[in-house]
């Protein structure tokens, strides 16, 4: 009995009948494990003991768990890729510029409708939304060109942008850029075509196209002002680092003031095409606004916060022009 106690009992007793002996009686059932077939197997059994009786069950559970996790994690890479692509495209479009595109589209459509109120069909609103979505997608032209050519600078000043961060390839960025001329002339004349009107030259549309083109130039030369400290630190050459923040701010403000003076002059030169009572005071007020903001920047000694506020104010002036456009 002592020798039997020294060996562990098997987990499950054998259920098959033992072979019969010569006398016809069944051979006695073995209580212990069968002897090893060879010393080699015996040493292997001693080195790698058999697991307990429930180990196989745990192995099956682990296998099922692993397979379930693998199955659940299968679609994750695709969903993550799509999510990352959506995030990259959204950052590539620079959401604050989308407001300008949306306001411009609404303003041009409103202008065409105001000129022809008898042709307004509210079912066309759905088509207008399709066009707005297309223009928002095409908004990447202005901001996209800038990001494509400023990769080296953006890696320092704006590493969160998708191309600089490596989240969007340059080839993909090139595919996303279209816009420009399409926004002003395209939206206006597409609206006229939807109303069933033939092509007719529009002086207000020509005006807003020229006006915002110069405005886009001002935005282009002032966009690096908030990043001038980083540009100087890493010796990145921009107009702001070459000419100085003060000179670039004065240049941008001077161009905008010239733009507003030209708008006021056009109202007097073409009274039949523009509403002088709106055109003159609005642009005069906006001109005073940029003069005041430039003075505030000067008084603040061109600190980073003051420069950022000045740049945001330029964008607000851009939005304001489209807001007032249907009324001029």
Coordinates of C-alpha atoms in Angstrom, one line a residue:
X1 CA 0.0 0.0 0.0
X2 CA 2.9 2.3 0.7
X3 CA 4.2 1.9 -2.8
X4 CA 0.7 2.6 -4.2
X5 CA 0.4 5.8 -2.2
X6 CA 3.7 7.0 -3.5
X7 CA 2.4 7.2 -7.1
X8 CA -0.5 9.6 -8.0
X9 CA -3.6 8.0 -9.1
X10 CA -4.7 8.5 -12.7
X11 CA -7.4 11.2 -13.3
X12 CA -9.8 8.7 -14.8
X13 CA -9.9 5.0 -14.4
X14 CA -9.7 2.8 -17.5
X15 CA -13.2 1.8 -18.8
X16 CA -12.2 -0.9 -21.2
X17 CA -12.3 -4.4 -19.9
X18 CA -9.0 -6.1 -19.2
X19 CA -8.0 -9.1 -21.3
X20 CA -9.0 -12.4 -19.8
X21 CA -6.4 -14.8 -18.4
X22 CA -5.9 -18.4 -19.5
X23 CA -8.2 -19.6 -16.7
X24 CA -11.0 -17.6 -18.1
X25 CA -11.0 -15.0 -15.3
X26 CA -10.5 -11.4 -16.2
X27 CA -7.1 -10.1 -15.3
X28 CA -7.0 -7.8 -12.2
X29 CA -7.4 -4.1 -13.0
X30 CA -4.3 -2.0 -12.7
X31 CA -4.5 0.8 -10.2
X32 CA -1.5 2.7 -11.3
X33 CA -0.4 4.0 -14.7
X34 CA 1.0 1.5 -17.2
X35 CA 4.8 1.0 -17.1
X36 CA 6.7 3.0 -19.7
X37 CA 7.5 1.3 -22.9
X38 CA 11.2 2.2 -22.7
X39 CA 13.7 4.0 -20.5
X40 CA 13.7 6.9 -23.0
X41 CA 9.9 7.4 -22.7
X42 CA 10.2 7.0 -18.9
X43 CA 12.8 9.8 -18.7
X44 CA 10.6 12.0 -21.0
X45 CA 7.6 11.4 -18.8
X46 CA 9.5 12.3 -15.7
X47 CA 10.9 15.5 -17.3
X48 CA 7.5 16.6 -18.8
X49 CA 4.7 15.4 -16.4
X50 CA 1.2 15.1 -17.6
X51 CA -1.1 18.0 -16.8
X52 CA -3.9 17.7 -14.4
X53 CA -7.2 16.4 -15.7
X54 CA -8.8 19.9 -16.2
X55 CA -5.8 21.3 -18.1
X56 CA -7.2 20.2 -21.5
X57 CA -10.4 22.0 -20.7
X58 CA -8.5 25.3 -19.9
X59 CA -6.5 24.9 -23.1
X60 CA -9.7 24.6 -25.1
X61 CA -11.1 27.7 -23.4
X62 CA -7.9 29.6 -24.0
X63 CA -8.0 28.6 -27.7
X64 CA -11.6 29.8 -28.0
X65 CA -10.7 33.1 -26.2
X66 CA -7.8 33.7 -28.5
X67 CA -9.8 32.9 -31.6
X68 CA -12.6 35.2 -30.4
X69 CA -10.2 38.0 -29.8
X70 CA -8.6 37.5 -33.1
X71 CA -12.0 37.6 -34.8
X72 CA -13.0 40.7 -33.0
X73 CA -9.8 42.5 -33.7
X74 CA -9.9 41.5 -37.4
X75 CA -11.9 44.5 -38.7
X76 CA -10.1 47.0 -36.4
X77 CA -7.2 47.8 -38.8
X78 CA -9.6 48.7 -41.6
X79 CA -11.8 50.9 -39.3
X80 CA -8.8 52.6 -37.9
X81 CA -7.4 53.2 -41.3
X82 CA -10.7 54.8 -42.4
X83 CA -10.9 56.9 -39.3
X84 CA -7.3 58.1 -39.7
X85 CA -7.9 58.9 -43.3
X86 CA -11.0 60.9 -42.4
X87 CA -9.1 62.8 -39.7
X88 CA -6.2 63.5 -42.0
X89 CA -8.5 64.9 -44.8
X90 CA -10.3 67.1 -42.2
X91 CA -7.1 68.5 -40.9
X92 CA -5.8 68.9 -44.5
X93 CA -8.9 71.1 -45.4
X94 CA -8.2 73.4 -42.4
X95 CA -11.7 73.8 -40.9
X96 CA -11.4 77.5 -40.4
X97 CA -11.1 78.0 -44.2
X98 CA -14.2 76.0 -44.8
X99 CA -16.2 78.8 -43.2
X100 CA -15.0 81.1 -46.0
X101 CA -16.0 78.7 -48.7
X102 CA -19.4 78.1 -47.1
X103 CA -20.1 81.8 -46.7
X104 CA -18.9 82.5 -50.3
X105 CA -21.2 79.8 -51.7
X106 CA -24.2 81.0 -49.8
X107 CA -23.5 84.7 -50.7
X108 CA -23.2 83.9 -54.5
X109 CA -26.4 81.8 -54.5
X110 CA -28.2 84.5 -52.5
X111 CA -27.1 87.1 -55.0
X112 CA -28.4 85.2 -57.9
X113 CA -31.7 84.6 -56.1
X114 CA -32.1 88.2 -55.1
X115 CA -31.6 89.3 -58.7
X116 CA -34.4 86.8 -59.9
X117 CA -36.8 86.3 -57.0
X118 CA -39.6 85.2 -59.3
X119 CA -37.6 82.1 -60.3
X120 CA -37.0 80.9 -56.8
X121 CA -37.7 77.2 -56.4
X122 CA -37.1 75.8 -53.0
X123 CA -36.5 72.3 -54.3
X124 CA -33.3 73.7 -55.7
X125 CA -32.0 74.0 -52.1
X126 CA -31.1 70.3 -52.2
X127 CA -29.0 70.8 -55.3
X128 CA -27.3 73.7 -53.7
X129 CA -26.3 71.5 -50.8
X130 CA -24.7 69.1 -53.3
X131 CA -22.7 72.0 -54.8
X132 CA -21.7 73.2 -51.3
X133 CA -20.3 69.8 -50.4
X134 CA -18.3 69.7 -53.6
X135 CA -16.9 73.1 -52.9
X136 CA -15.9 72.2 -49.4
X137 CA -14.1 69.2 -50.7
X138 CA -12.4 71.5 -53.2
X139 CA -11.5 73.9 -50.5
X140 CA -8.3 72.0 -50.1
X141 CA -6.8 73.9 -53.1
X142 CA -5.7 77.0 -51.2
X143 CA -4.6 75.3 -48.0
X144 CA -3.4 72.2 -49.8
X145 CA -0.9 74.0 -52.1
X146 CA 0.4 75.8 -49.0
X147 CA 0.9 72.5 -47.1
X148 CA 2.5 70.7 -50.1
X149 CA 5.2 73.4 -50.5
X150 CA 5.7 74.1 -46.8
X151 CA 6.3 70.6 -45.6
X152 CA 9.7 71.5 -44.1
X153 CA 8.4 74.6 -42.4
X154 CA 5.2 72.9 -41.1
X155 CA 7.3 70.1 -39.5
X156 CA 8.6 72.7 -37.2
X157 CA 5.7 75.1 -36.7
X158 CA 2.6 73.0 -37.5
X159 CA 3.6 69.3 -37.0
X160 CA 0.0 68.4 -36.5
X161 CA -0.8 69.0 -40.2
X162 CA -1.3 65.7 -42.0
X163 CA 1.4 66.0 -44.6
X164 CA 4.0 67.2 -42.1
X165 CA 3.0 64.5 -39.7
X166 CA 3.3 61.8 -42.4
X167 CA -0.5 61.0 -42.2
X168 CA -1.1 62.0 -45.8
X169 CA 1.2 61.5 -48.8
X170 CA 2.1 64.4 -51.1
X171 CA 0.5 62.4 -54.0
X172 CA -2.8 62.1 -52.2
X173 CA -2.7 65.8 -51.3
X174 CA -2.2 66.7 -55.0
X175 CA -5.4 64.8 -55.8
X176 CA -7.4 66.8 -53.2
X177 CA -6.6 70.3 -54.6
X178 CA -9.1 72.0 -56.9
X179 CA -11.0 75.3 -56.3
X180 CA -10.1 78.9 -57.1
X181 CA -12.0 80.4 -59.9
X182 CA -14.7 77.8 -59.5
X183 CA -16.0 79.2 -56.2
X184 CA -17.1 82.6 -57.4
X185 CA -18.0 82.3 -61.1
X186 CA -18.8 78.7 -60.9
X187 CA -21.4 78.9 -58.0
X188 CA -23.0 82.0 -59.4
X189 CA -23.5 80.8 -62.9
X190 CA -24.4 77.3 -61.8
X191 CA -27.2 78.9 -59.8
X192 CA -28.4 80.9 -62.8
X193 CA -28.3 77.7 -64.9
X194 CA -30.4 75.9 -62.3
X195 CA -32.9 78.7 -62.5
X196 CA -33.1 78.3 -66.3
X197 CA -31.3 81.6 -67.1
X198 CA -28.8 82.2 -69.9
X199 CA -25.2 83.4 -69.3
X200 CA -25.0 87.1 -68.5
X201 CA -21.9 89.0 -67.3
X202 CA -22.2 90.2 -63.7
X203 CA -20.2 93.1 -62.5
X204 CA -20.7 92.3 -58.8
X205 CA -19.4 88.7 -59.4
X206 CA -16.4 90.1 -61.2
X207 CA -15.9 92.5 -58.3
X208 CA -16.0 89.9 -55.6
X209 CA -13.6 87.6 -57.6
X210 CA -11.0 90.4 -57.9
X211 CA -11.5 91.5 -54.3
X212 CA -11.1 88.0 -52.7
X213 CA -8.1 87.3 -55.0
X214 CA -6.2 90.2 -53.5
X215 CA -7.5 89.1 -50.1
X216 CA -6.1 85.7 -50.6
X217 CA -2.7 87.2 -51.4
X218 CA -2.8 89.1 -48.1
X219 CA -3.7 85.9 -46.2
X220 CA -0.8 84.1 -48.0
X221 CA 1.8 86.7 -46.9
X222 CA 0.5 87.0 -43.3
X223 CA -0.1 83.4 -42.6
X224 CA 3.5 82.9 -41.3
X225 CA 3.4 85.8 -38.9
X226 CA 2.2 83.7 -35.9
X227 CA 5.0 81.2 -36.5
X228 CA 7.9 83.7 -36.9
X229 CA 9.5 82.8 -33.6
X230 CA 9.8 79.1 -34.6
X231 CA 11.0 80.1 -38.1
X232 CA 13.8 82.2 -36.7
X233 CA 14.8 79.6 -34.2
X234 CA 15.2 77.0 -36.8
X235 CA 16.5 79.4 -39.4
X236 CA 13.5 78.8 -41.8
X237 CA 13.3 81.5 -44.5
X238 CA 9.9 83.2 -44.9
X239 CA 8.7 86.7 -45.8
X240 CA 8.2 87.4 -42.1
X241 CA 11.7 86.4 -41.2
X242 CA 13.2 88.2 -44.1
X243 CA 11.3 91.5 -44.0
X244 CA 10.2 91.5 -40.4
X245 CA 6.8 91.1 -38.7
X246 CA 6.1 94.8 -38.7
X247 CA 6.8 95.3 -42.4
X248 CA 4.7 92.3 -43.3
X249 CA 1.8 93.5 -41.1
X250 CA 1.9 96.9 -42.7
X251 CA 2.1 95.4 -46.1
X252 CA -0.9 93.2 -45.5
X253 CA -2.9 96.0 -44.0
X254 CA -1.9 98.4 -46.8
X255 CA -3.2 96.0 -49.4
X256 CA -6.5 95.5 -47.6
X257 CA -7.0 99.2 -47.3
X258 CA -6.3 99.6 -51.0
X259 CA -8.8 96.9 -51.6
X260 CA -11.5 98.7 -49.6
X261 CA -10.7 102.1 -51.3
X262 CA -11.1 100.4 -54.7
X263 CA -14.4 98.9 -53.6
X264 CA -15.7 102.4 -52.6
X265 CA -14.4 103.8 -55.9
X266 CA -16.2 101.1 -57.9
X267 CA -19.5 102.0 -56.2
X268 CA -19.2 105.6 -57.4
X269 CA -17.9 104.6 -60.9
X270 CA -20.7 102.0 -61.5
X271 CA -23.8 103.1 -59.6
X272 CA -26.0 101.1 -62.0
X273 CA -24.3 97.8 -60.9
X274 CA -23.9 98.4 -57.1
X275 CA -25.9 99.7 -54.2
X276 CA -23.8 102.7 -53.1
X277 CA -25.7 103.1 -49.8
X278 CA -24.4 99.7 -48.8
X279 CA -21.1 99.4 -50.7
X280 CA -19.5 102.6 -49.4
X281 CA -20.2 102.6 -45.6
X282 CA -19.6 98.8 -45.2
X283 CA -16.1 99.0 -46.9
X284 CA -15.3 102.2 -45.1
X285 CA -16.1 100.6 -41.8
X286 CA -14.0 97.5 -42.6
X287 CA -11.1 99.7 -43.6
X288 CA -11.3 101.5 -40.3
X289 CA -11.3 98.1 -38.6
X290 CA -8.1 96.9 -40.2
X291 CA -6.4 100.3 -39.4
X292 CA -7.4 99.9 -35.8
X293 CA -6.3 96.3 -35.5
X294 CA -2.9 97.3 -37.0
X295 CA -2.6 100.0 -34.4
X296 CA -3.4 97.5 -31.6
X297 CA -0.7 95.2 -33.0
X298 CA 1.8 98.1 -33.0
X299 CA 0.9 99.0 -29.4
X300 CA 1.3 95.4 -28.3
X301 CA 4.9 95.4 -29.6
X302 CA 4.1 92.5 -31.9
X303 CA 3.8 89.8 -29.3
X304 CA 2.8 86.3 -30.3
X305 CA -0.8 86.7 -28.9
X306 CA -1.2 90.1 -30.7
X307 CA 0.0 88.7 -34.0
X308 CA -2.4 85.7 -33.7
X309 CA -5.2 88.1 -33.0
X310 CA -4.3 90.2 -36.0
X311 CA -4.3 87.2 -38.3
X312 CA -7.6 86.0 -37.0
X313 CA -9.0 89.5 -37.6
X314 CA -8.0 89.3 -41.3
X315 CA -9.9 86.1 -41.6
X316 CA -13.0 87.7 -40.0
X317 CA -12.8 90.5 -42.6
X318 CA -12.7 87.9 -45.3
X319 CA -15.9 86.3 -43.9
X320 CA -17.5 89.7 -43.6
X321 CA -17.0 90.5 -47.3
X322 CA -19.0 87.4 -48.3
X323 CA -21.7 88.2 -45.7
X324 CA -22.4 91.6 -47.1
X325 CA -21.9 90.7 -50.8
X326 CA -25.6 89.8 -51.5
X327 CA -26.6 93.2 -50.4
X328 CA -24.2 95.3 -52.5

